[in-house]
Amino acid sequence: MKNINISLCMVMTLVLVHLGGSVPSSFNYGDALDKSLMFFEAQRSGKLPLQQQRIKWRGDSGLKDGIQQGVDLVGGYYDAGDHVKFGLPMAFSVTMLAWGAIEFSKEMADLNQMGHTLWAIKWGTDYFIKAHPQPNVLWGQVGDGASDHYCWERAEDMKTSRTAYKLDEQHPGSDLAGETAAALASAAIAFRPYNSSYSNLLLVHAKQLFTFADRYRGLYDESISSAHQFYASSGYSDELLWAAAWLHRATGDEYYLKYVVDNAVYMGGTGWAVKEFSWDNKYAGVQTLLSKVLLEGKAGPYASTLKQYQAKADYFSCACLQKNDGYNVQKSQGGLIYVHEWNNMQYASSAAFLLAVYSNYLSAAKAQLNCPEGQSQPQELLDFVKSQADYILGKNPEDMSYLVGYGPKYPIHVHHRGASIASIFSLHSEVGCAQGFDAWYNRIEPNPNVIYGGLVGGPDRNDHYSDDRSNYEQTEPTLSGSAPLVGIFAKLQSSYGNPGYYHKESPLPQQKTSSTTSSYKEPTPKTLWKEPTPKTPQGAPVEFLHSISSSWTVGTTTYYRHKVVIKNTSAKPISDLKLLIENLSGSVWGLYPTGEKNTYELPQWFKVLNPGSECIFVYVQGGPQAKILIQSFH
């Protein structure tokens, strides 16, 4: 206990500094992005990784999740300040992370944050794959909210019920299955340049879950009744459209585009004009996502319906800009979007994210937003995004950052079990269910652990905030609140931030070929993300399977051992295969130079590559993968 007291004294000293701070003239959005991603590391359930875990006060937890039901449900994320794994907000949060990684990939790569972002996505998608053991089965929740809330304990000490709840043909949940399909489809796009085999696996599960959601319709909280009190669903039509829209973007399959068009009226996609985008209501997201198809000139025979979708996307954006002929989103006097009394910040962050994306779409199409009260340029949307982000980071009547750990003043009594109790690594004795309330919940001292990147519920409609651990409506952080911030801060750092922001390490993209397997490794070198190289020419009888087998650092340069498997995918032998290797800066083993510039051939004993057979070569270099093309073959 002596060590704990010393730690608390240090925290109190820091708090005095925090309370004396003032709002900076500009914000470091890159730092805010980094901290937002750290929140997801603090929320991890399961066996924590040794290297990709920056939150050192967290330990392993929930290692027996699913064991009673005979299924492995270890992993995933705790929802907020509690220890329930709620499927609907978790899936929505992963979708938001993936959408940010897709739309703002260059901005994230410039900050070298793509690695942490992909890890955050993958921690969720790995869990979803486990939770989907059969085409028409999805485990939608682990833990019981009622019993969990009776206790105040660390995740590492959990003794509360870890009952798991599933959806199946007799117990449908189109909203939850649809949102999980959207998460997996969007994640498949995000991973495609880096790990094509994992991307393909995600798409298999996404397609199956969409079919399950569409064929066996019902509200998930009627099948999982314990979720109703905490995350009640208002309907599932939006999630079905949402999943189909993401599957169309991920696959290019016209079937999914036709689905959103044929069901546009019946499911409300072109009928619902909304002023909220959240874990429960996806209509504005669907409408914005489908506007991209129209703006890119790819609508074809579906243009008339997609114009109706875009009209509703315009409605949402105009409502946020207060240009919607009186039908606007409510704002506090300090300028924050105000949608709900409970955890309002998550609605502000989601709305800001959507407008950042729509600003990108309009800019790319050289288009503008048409509102009832006048036209707006894409930049005006981005300025609105900045206003919401700046409010979150401290430009508000309380002069407080609502992103925990950012800036000179932020909440220190966050409603979060793990953050409010001394770490298991400093306080080794177990903290019991009731003991946690007596010893930690009711303390007036600050939390001993900082839950970096947690976006708390935020102030009321009058911009008032009470930093009280029991005031959970305002002081509890959530996954769905922090997830949109990752994309927002990446965009704002690129547009408004200081270019001198310290670069974090980020993965290199996998060369985009017809490969079906690859390796994703972190950390990787400090290089910008580059567009994936073109696919092998159509009809080519070979595919290249790329992976990174090892890495090491000499001075300031990191070197990588790239392994490439050449596989004959045809039914005929291939001879005299010549490869053109561009952007190669290191040595090659397993191939022979031909005398022509950058051109190599197989060894003598592999002059003929039989059907199904493989040949392996290796090269070492610092920096991105080389570009490999087929020069000729017989």
XYZ file of C-alpha atoms in Angstrom:
634
model
C 0.000 0.000 0.000
C 2.943 2.353 0.557
C 3.771 2.362 -3.155
C 0.169 3.160 -3.973
C 0.167 6.170 -1.662
C 3.317 7.490 -3.272
C 1.731 7.059 -6.722
C -1.393 8.887 -5.604
C 0.699 11.768 -4.247
C 2.356 12.054 -7.624
C -1.032 12.033 -9.344
C -2.289 14.784 -7.029
C 0.751 16.887 -7.853
C 0.031 16.487 -11.550
C -3.616 17.329 -10.985
C -2.664 20.693 -9.494
C -0.802 21.420 -12.712
C -3.757 20.258 -14.813
C -6.211 22.456 -12.959
C -4.072 25.495 -13.510
C -3.915 25.093 -17.277
C -5.411 27.264 -19.990
C -6.739 26.550 -23.459
C -3.961 26.497 -26.072
C -4.240 28.693 -29.170
C -4.017 25.628 -31.413
C -4.380 21.912 -30.943
C -2.057 19.022 -31.671
C -4.535 16.744 -33.427
C -1.809 14.168 -34.008
C -1.309 13.775 -30.273
C -5.073 13.547 -29.780
C -5.192 10.814 -32.435
C -2.464 8.839 -30.703
C -4.286 9.017 -27.376
C -7.620 8.048 -28.956
C -6.054 4.827 -30.174
C -4.629 4.159 -26.716
C -8.176 4.053 -25.354
C -8.831 0.931 -27.406
C -5.794 -0.719 -25.866
C -7.176 0.065 -22.405
C -10.517 -1.536 -23.367
C -9.061 -4.821 -24.599
C -10.426 -8.044 -23.175
C -8.507 -11.307 -23.347
C -4.811 -12.161 -23.479
C -2.965 -8.903 -23.996
C -0.098 -8.798 -26.524
C 3.392 -8.227 -25.215
C 4.506 -5.652 -27.779
C 1.356 -3.891 -29.004
C 0.124 -2.882 -25.531
C 1.006 0.610 -24.368
C -1.413 0.701 -21.419
C 0.770 -0.912 -18.788
C -1.750 -0.811 -15.925
C -3.956 -3.345 -17.741
C -3.556 -7.138 -17.478
C -5.157 -10.235 -18.987
C -8.870 -10.714 -18.349
C -11.910 -12.630 -19.540
C -9.772 -15.641 -20.447
C -12.660 -18.063 -19.953
C -15.264 -16.150 -21.937
C -17.494 -18.611 -23.800
C -16.171 -21.688 -22.005
C -19.575 -22.484 -20.492
C -21.109 -22.496 -23.959
C -18.281 -24.495 -25.529
C -17.097 -21.652 -27.746
C -13.970 -19.471 -27.668
C -15.101 -15.889 -27.070
C -11.858 -14.589 -25.590
C -10.941 -11.155 -26.877
C -12.891 -8.187 -28.143
C -13.526 -4.978 -26.266
C -15.210 -3.920 -23.064
C -17.849 -1.413 -23.958
C -17.272 1.504 -21.600
C -16.463 1.799 -17.912
C -17.875 -1.671 -17.302
C -16.870 -5.173 -18.433
C -19.688 -6.296 -20.704
C -18.871 -7.025 -24.327
C -21.927 -5.569 -26.093
C -21.875 -6.604 -29.742
C -23.786 -3.722 -31.345
C -21.705 -0.728 -30.172
C -18.505 -2.779 -30.504
C -19.245 -3.575 -34.136
C -20.212 0.034 -34.884
C -16.944 1.210 -33.322
C -14.912 -1.147 -35.498
C -16.795 0.100 -38.566
C -15.908 3.676 -37.633
C -12.243 2.796 -37.129
C -12.162 1.017 -40.482
C -13.963 3.832 -42.292
C -11.420 6.266 -40.909
C -8.555 4.039 -42.066
C -10.108 3.893 -45.552
C -11.014 7.548 -46.086
C -8.001 9.076 -44.336
C -5.378 6.451 -45.101
C -2.819 8.917 -46.416
C -3.322 11.233 -43.453
C -2.869 8.340 -41.010
C 0.194 7.129 -42.881
C 1.694 10.617 -42.830
C 1.376 10.437 -39.046
C 2.561 6.812 -39.115
C -0.496 5.741 -37.138
C -1.832 3.157 -39.565
C -0.228 0.353 -37.560
C -2.009 1.175 -34.307
C -5.256 1.734 -36.211
C -5.113 -1.651 -37.911
C -4.319 -3.334 -34.607
C -7.332 -1.653 -33.042
C -9.542 -2.876 -35.889
C -8.088 -6.373 -35.832
C -8.630 -6.796 -32.084
C -12.320 -6.416 -32.840
C -12.519 -8.385 -36.080
C -10.578 -11.348 -34.672
C -13.230 -11.523 -31.969
C -16.087 -11.266 -34.483
C -14.646 -14.171 -36.454
C -14.620 -16.283 -33.278
C -18.156 -15.160 -32.485
C -19.348 -16.352 -35.911
C -18.584 -20.102 -35.842
C -21.415 -21.019 -38.233
C -23.096 -19.100 -41.081
C -26.309 -18.540 -39.113
C -24.852 -18.191 -35.615
C -23.455 -15.024 -34.045
C -22.541 -14.673 -30.391
C -23.688 -11.150 -29.666
C -22.797 -10.483 -26.034
C -20.612 -11.705 -23.191
C -21.457 -10.695 -19.637
C -24.635 -9.467 -18.016
C -25.109 -5.725 -17.582
C -27.223 -5.995 -14.441
C -24.837 -8.198 -12.451
C -21.809 -6.365 -13.823
C -23.119 -3.042 -12.557
C -23.595 -4.441 -9.065
C -19.804 -4.668 -8.791
C -16.938 -2.203 -8.962
C -13.868 -4.285 -9.731
C -10.975 -4.525 -12.144
C -11.377 -6.620 -15.272
C -8.485 -8.752 -14.034
C -10.482 -9.617 -10.854
C -13.857 -10.299 -12.484
C -16.151 -12.682 -10.636
C -19.408 -11.544 -12.228
C -21.402 -13.610 -14.723
C -19.744 -14.132 -18.085
C -22.809 -15.671 -19.686
C -22.661 -15.527 -23.470
C -25.698 -14.851 -25.651
C -26.129 -15.838 -29.266
C -28.253 -15.182 -32.308
C -29.380 -18.009 -34.577
C -32.245 -18.910 -36.891
C -34.702 -19.198 -33.997
C -33.322 -16.087 -32.254
C -32.561 -13.558 -35.004
C -30.912 -10.160 -34.715
C -30.732 -8.421 -38.071
C -29.425 -5.198 -36.565
C -26.505 -6.792 -34.750
C -25.681 -9.266 -37.543
C -25.961 -6.469 -40.112
C -23.674 -4.112 -38.190
C -21.134 -6.902 -37.677
C -21.245 -7.600 -41.428
C -20.605 -3.885 -42.057
C -17.674 -3.923 -39.629
C -16.095 -6.930 -41.322
C -16.676 -5.594 -44.846
C -15.194 -2.181 -44.052
C -12.274 -3.820 -42.246
C -11.682 -5.988 -45.326
C -11.158 -2.813 -47.350
C -8.852 -1.329 -44.719
C -6.694 -4.467 -44.605
C -6.618 -5.152 -48.338
C -3.356 -3.260 -49.052
C -1.648 -4.873 -46.049
C -2.939 -8.423 -45.640
C -4.972 -9.761 -48.537
C -5.634 -13.191 -47.030
C -7.072 -11.660 -43.856
C -9.113 -9.248 -45.972
C -10.569 -12.161 -47.930
C -11.424 -14.015 -44.720
C -13.238 -10.970 -43.356
C -15.312 -10.766 -46.534
C -16.371 -14.408 -46.257
C -17.766 -13.775 -42.782
C -19.307 -10.435 -43.818
C -21.238 -11.999 -46.689
C -22.509 -14.851 -44.531
C -23.608 -12.500 -41.760
C -25.447 -10.245 -44.193
C -27.331 -13.233 -45.620
C -28.166 -14.374 -42.078
C -29.334 -10.880 -41.100
C -31.493 -10.508 -44.198
C -33.008 -13.999 -44.247
C -33.835 -14.305 -40.538
C -35.165 -10.922 -39.527
C -35.714 -9.634 -36.027
C -34.463 -7.229 -33.367
C -31.390 -8.461 -31.562
C -32.508 -7.167 -28.161
C -35.610 -9.343 -28.372
C -33.339 -12.362 -28.732
C -30.776 -11.061 -26.228
C -33.117 -9.471 -23.721
C -30.350 -8.499 -21.287
C -29.083 -5.997 -23.874
C -32.364 -4.098 -24.028
C -31.774 -2.037 -20.895
C -28.417 -0.816 -22.145
C -28.425 -0.807 -25.961
C -32.008 -1.086 -27.165
C -32.378 -1.138 -30.928
C -34.802 1.189 -32.722
C -34.936 -1.079 -35.784
C -32.848 -3.146 -38.164
C -33.649 -1.765 -41.618
C -30.829 0.774 -41.418
C -28.289 -1.932 -40.539
C -29.377 -4.085 -43.489
C -28.876 -1.161 -45.872
C -25.633 -0.234 -44.094
C -24.215 -3.743 -44.452
C -25.226 -3.959 -48.121
C -23.663 -0.572 -48.873
C -20.377 -1.633 -47.283
C -20.404 -4.998 -49.057
C -20.915 -3.219 -52.361
C -17.938 -0.993 -51.673
C -15.832 -3.953 -50.552
C -16.713 -6.271 -53.445
C -18.008 -4.099 -56.290
C -20.792 -6.665 -56.645
C -23.852 -5.038 -58.218
C -26.106 -7.352 -56.172
C -25.536 -5.257 -53.069
C -26.082 -1.944 -54.868
C -29.325 -3.292 -56.305
C -30.324 -4.329 -52.778
C -30.044 -0.789 -51.388
C -31.908 0.572 -54.408
C -34.715 -2.014 -54.418
C -35.202 -1.584 -50.648
C -34.656 2.171 -50.538
C -38.287 3.041 -49.838
C -39.324 -0.072 -47.924
C -36.394 0.163 -45.493
C -36.438 3.938 -45.177
C -33.120 4.686 -46.831
C -34.576 7.427 -49.017
C -37.433 8.244 -46.652
C -35.773 8.881 -43.325
C -34.226 12.322 -42.991
C -32.320 12.188 -39.710
C -30.288 14.449 -37.463
C -28.429 11.693 -35.617
C -25.732 9.213 -36.606
C -24.883 6.651 -33.944
C -24.453 3.020 -32.937
C -28.258 2.706 -33.229
C -29.124 4.883 -36.216
C -27.081 4.333 -39.393
C -29.306 6.085 -41.952
C -27.095 9.168 -42.330
C -24.087 6.877 -42.753
C -25.821 4.843 -45.453
C -26.913 7.988 -47.266
C -23.413 9.478 -47.179
C -21.737 6.237 -48.235
C -24.049 5.819 -51.230
C -23.586 9.463 -52.226
C -19.995 8.540 -53.073
C -21.198 6.138 -55.760
C -23.274 8.914 -57.331
C -20.597 11.595 -57.039
C -18.055 9.321 -58.712
C -20.384 8.818 -61.696
C -20.817 5.097 -61.010
C -24.566 5.084 -60.351
C -25.586 3.853 -63.815
C -29.279 2.872 -63.937
C -29.582 3.488 -60.183
C -28.856 7.224 -60.380
C -32.379 8.424 -59.633
C -32.589 6.457 -56.386
C -29.065 7.348 -55.327
C -29.925 11.034 -55.812
C -32.659 10.528 -53.225
C -30.113 8.983 -50.863
C -27.830 11.973 -51.409
C -30.674 14.413 -50.725
C -30.985 12.877 -47.258
C -27.202 13.042 -46.762
C -27.469 16.747 -47.607
C -30.272 17.100 -45.047
C -28.046 15.731 -42.287
C -25.083 17.922 -43.229
C -27.210 21.045 -43.621
C -28.831 20.361 -40.239
C -25.381 20.258 -38.634
C -24.383 23.521 -40.356
C -27.615 25.158 -39.135
C -28.694 25.781 -42.745
C -31.651 23.425 -42.928
C -34.535 25.917 -42.883
C -35.046 25.560 -39.144
C -34.803 21.749 -39.032
C -31.348 21.847 -37.518
C -29.344 19.836 -35.040
C -29.543 21.409 -31.601
C -26.320 22.993 -30.338
C -25.211 24.203 -26.959
C -24.408 27.867 -26.483
C -20.745 26.918 -26.598
C -21.218 25.335 -30.049
C -21.361 21.599 -29.321
C -23.893 19.385 -31.102
C -26.441 18.317 -28.504
C -28.479 15.189 -29.273
C -28.970 13.261 -26.019
C -28.538 13.974 -22.331
C -26.675 10.713 -21.730
C -23.177 10.533 -23.228
C -23.822 13.241 -25.779
C -20.196 13.458 -26.924
C -20.480 10.217 -28.898
C -23.158 11.810 -31.109
C -21.010 14.887 -31.651
C -17.976 12.815 -32.647
C -20.019 10.611 -35.014
C -21.624 13.613 -36.704
C -18.273 15.353 -37.109
C -16.763 12.217 -38.626
C -19.580 11.926 -41.162
C -19.168 15.532 -42.256
C -15.411 15.046 -42.620
C -16.063 12.112 -44.947
C -18.727 13.966 -46.926
C -16.399 16.938 -47.295
C -13.877 14.589 -48.887
C -16.467 13.153 -51.275
C -17.691 16.580 -52.376
C -14.138 17.896 -52.787
C -13.103 14.935 -54.931
C -16.146 15.482 -57.179
C -15.642 19.270 -57.230
C -19.183 19.561 -55.933
C -20.823 21.635 -53.218
C -23.486 21.121 -50.591
C -26.919 22.474 -51.454
C -28.830 23.574 -48.363
C -32.232 25.289 -48.081
C -30.431 28.372 -46.759
C -27.739 28.484 -49.427
C -24.840 26.565 -50.874
C -21.818 25.508 -48.860
C -18.361 24.535 -50.027
C -16.726 21.336 -48.715
C -14.378 23.489 -46.646
C -17.321 24.747 -44.596
C -18.090 21.151 -43.614
C -14.494 20.682 -42.537
C -14.588 23.917 -40.552
C -17.598 22.532 -38.685
C -15.671 19.312 -37.984
C -12.840 21.406 -36.568
C -15.251 23.314 -34.332
C -16.511 20.092 -32.770
C -13.004 18.656 -32.366
C -11.743 21.896 -30.821
C -14.652 21.923 -28.377
C -13.748 18.367 -27.374
C -10.078 19.286 -26.899
C -10.655 22.354 -24.759
C -12.195 25.264 -26.661
C -15.349 25.297 -24.552
C -16.875 27.221 -21.630
C -15.243 24.860 -19.100
C -11.771 25.278 -20.685
C -11.486 21.500 -20.333
C -10.450 18.736 -22.686
C -13.069 16.004 -22.700
C -10.515 13.644 -24.220
C -8.887 12.136 -21.138
C -5.127 12.627 -20.951
C -5.020 15.397 -23.541
C -4.089 18.956 -22.680
C -3.474 20.718 -19.370
C -6.951 20.071 -17.922
C -9.125 16.992 -18.389
C -11.483 14.812 -16.296
C -9.717 13.059 -13.413
C -12.693 11.227 -11.851
C -13.642 9.216 -14.936
C -16.391 6.625 -14.426
C -14.242 3.629 -15.353
C -13.565 0.617 -13.143
C -10.038 -0.132 -14.292
C -8.892 3.480 -14.265
C -10.361 4.164 -10.805
C -8.673 1.223 -9.019
C -4.946 0.784 -8.542
C -3.418 -1.494 -11.154
C -3.102 -5.198 -10.443
C 0.643 -4.707 -10.932
C 0.855 -2.296 -7.982
C -1.994 -3.599 -5.814
C -1.608 -7.376 -6.097
C -4.452 -8.354 -3.778
C -7.854 -8.940 -5.318
C -10.402 -6.130 -5.188
C -13.773 -7.708 -4.473
C -17.153 -6.747 -5.892
C -18.404 -4.633 -2.976
C -14.897 -3.713 -1.803
C -14.396 -1.744 -4.988
C -17.275 0.583 -4.145
C -16.098 1.126 -0.578
C -12.382 1.512 -1.244
C -12.262 3.117 -4.702
C -15.566 4.240 -6.231
C -16.461 6.637 -3.412
C -12.993 8.167 -3.045
C -12.671 11.896 -3.676
C -9.107 11.482 -4.972
C -8.418 11.331 -8.732
C -8.279 8.002 -10.519
C -4.866 6.341 -10.030
C -4.735 5.383 -13.730
C -5.234 7.693 -16.707
C -7.588 6.214 -19.314
C -5.854 7.969 -22.211
C -8.058 8.789 -25.183
C -11.350 8.059 -23.490
C -13.992 10.542 -24.665
C -16.251 11.113 -21.660
C -19.981 11.716 -21.980
C -19.406 15.435 -21.811
C -21.306 18.515 -20.649
C -25.049 19.143 -20.578
C -26.997 21.346 -22.984
C -25.780 24.406 -21.065
C -22.101 23.395 -21.368
C -21.890 22.479 -17.678
C -19.801 19.498 -16.647
C -19.449 17.815 -13.252
C -16.287 15.741 -12.885
C -17.781 13.195 -10.495
C -17.213 9.447 -10.768
C -20.875 8.757 -9.897
C -22.058 11.119 -12.643
C -21.809 8.402 -15.273
C -23.975 10.241 -17.830
C -21.153 12.767 -18.163
C -17.984 11.007 -16.991
C -18.117 7.561 -18.618
C -16.135 6.994 -21.844
C -17.344 4.629 -24.584
C -15.937 2.823 -27.602
C -18.503 4.419 -29.900
C -17.459 7.883 -28.721
C -13.727 7.494 -29.308
C -13.815 5.481 -32.557
C -14.844 8.337 -34.898
C -12.157 10.588 -33.423
C -9.365 8.559 -35.005
C -10.367 9.556 -38.536
C -11.310 13.097 -37.499
C -7.969 13.873 -35.874
C -6.026 12.365 -38.785
C -7.866 14.638 -41.212
C -7.523 17.738 -39.035
C -3.820 17.207 -38.370
C -3.292 17.041 -42.120
C -5.404 20.152 -42.820
C -4.690 22.360 -39.824
C -2.009 20.722 -37.697
C 1.664 21.268 -37.113
C 3.657 19.280 -39.726
C 6.415 18.782 -37.165
C 4.310 16.335 -35.157
C 6.396 13.325 -34.132
C 5.847 10.387 -36.476
C 4.880 7.042 -34.972
C 5.799 3.759 -36.613
C 3.440 2.369 -39.226
C 3.148 -0.775 -41.364
C 4.021 -0.946 -44.996
C 1.213 -1.890 -47.340
C 1.339 -5.318 -48.901
C 1.797 -5.188 -52.641
C -1.677 -5.545 -54.132
C -1.541 -8.593 -56.374
C -3.686 -11.692 -56.774
C -2.078 -12.957 -53.588
C -4.200 -14.893 -51.135
C -1.792 -14.941 -48.219
C 0.434 -12.356 -46.652
C 1.951 -11.282 -43.376
C 1.115 -8.182 -41.362
C 3.910 -7.194 -39.023
C 4.384 -4.370 -36.551
C 6.364 -2.275 -36.117
C 7.501 -1.466 -39.639
C 9.583 1.347 -41.085
C 8.903 5.040 -40.887
C 7.751 5.473 -44.480
C 4.667 6.960 -46.038
C 1.888 4.691 -47.193
C 1.991 4.231 -50.936
C -0.702 3.138 -53.333
C -0.668 -0.650 -53.801
C 0.931 -1.814 -57.029
C -1.266 -3.117 -59.844
C -2.547 -6.653 -59.931
C -0.909 -9.337 -62.045
C -2.203 -8.975 -65.624
C -5.582 -10.621 -66.108
C -5.220 -14.223 -67.168
C -1.650 -14.547 -65.931
C -1.069 -18.116 -64.754
C 0.881 -17.253 -61.605
C 0.236 -15.460 -58.360
C 2.675 -13.894 -55.919
C 2.271 -14.535 -52.198
C 4.088 -11.833 -50.234
C 5.175 -11.833 -46.603
C 7.770 -10.244 -44.310
C 9.613 -12.963 -42.443
C 11.951 -10.854 -40.277
C 13.250 -7.344 -39.634
C 16.169 -5.658 -37.896
C 17.475 -2.133 -37.385
C 20.910 -0.746 -38.143
C 21.351 2.841 -37.016
C 18.199 4.674 -38.101
C 17.270 2.264 -40.899
C 15.028 -0.778 -40.510
C 15.634 -3.635 -42.948
C 13.098 -6.261 -43.947
C 13.443 -9.771 -45.276
C 10.730 -10.072 -47.923
C 9.671 -13.577 -48.897
C 7.798 -14.093 -52.172
C 6.201 -17.373 -53.231
C 5.576 -17.789 -56.969
C 2.762 -20.262 -57.606
C 1.564 -21.728 -60.911
C -2.224 -21.467 -60.750
C -2.861 -22.842 -64.233
C -3.383 -26.401 -65.428
C -0.324 -26.250 -67.691
C 3.441 -26.144 -67.072
C 5.083 -22.723 -67.303
C 8.562 -22.250 -68.678
C 10.981 -19.370 -69.230
C 9.242 -17.150 -66.673
C 10.866 -13.730 -66.497
C 10.032 -11.196 -63.824
C 10.486 -7.444 -63.831
C 11.277 -6.222 -60.285
C 11.012 -2.474 -59.780
C 11.812 -0.336 -56.718
C 14.365 -2.912 -55.561
C 17.174 -1.451 -53.481
C 18.635 -4.609 -51.906
C 19.891 -8.058 -52.850
C 17.857 -10.967 -54.255
C 18.271 -14.661 -53.461
C 16.583 -17.452 -55.410
C 16.411 -15.696 -58.790
C 19.016 -15.119 -61.504
C 19.612 -11.796 -63.340
C 19.052 -12.058 -67.101
C 21.281 -9.186 -68.173
C 18.278 -7.002 -68.898
C 17.675 -4.153 -66.493
C 15.672 -5.215 -63.385
C 14.762 -8.508 -65.037
C 15.185 -11.915 -63.355
C 14.461 -15.545 -64.180
C 13.991 -18.750 -62.202
C 16.964 -21.009 -61.378
C 17.931 -23.757 -63.855
C 16.194 -26.463 -61.824
C 12.977 -24.403 -61.938
C 12.996 -23.672 -65.648
C 9.624 -25.428 -65.717
C 7.041 -24.590 -63.067
C 4.471 -27.388 -63.015
C 0.745 -26.836 -62.205
C 0.268 -26.134 -58.511
C 4.006 -26.002 -57.792
C 5.799 -23.120 -56.127
C 9.144 -21.347 -56.210
C 10.404 -19.046 -53.449
C 12.753 -16.109 -53.625
C 13.857 -13.597 -51.007
C 15.101 -10.024 -51.054
C 16.221 -7.636 -48.319
C 15.823 -3.894 -48.277
C 14.818 -0.942 -46.174
C 11.553 0.635 -47.199
C 8.513 -0.481 -49.161
C 8.038 -3.739 -50.980
C 9.369 -4.058 -54.490
C 6.945 -4.069 -57.413
C 6.916 -7.455 -59.202
C 5.516 -7.851 -62.731
C 5.566 -10.676 -65.248
C 7.798 -9.822 -68.165
C 7.244 -12.964 -70.236
C 6.590 -16.721 -70.037
C 5.789 -19.749 -72.188
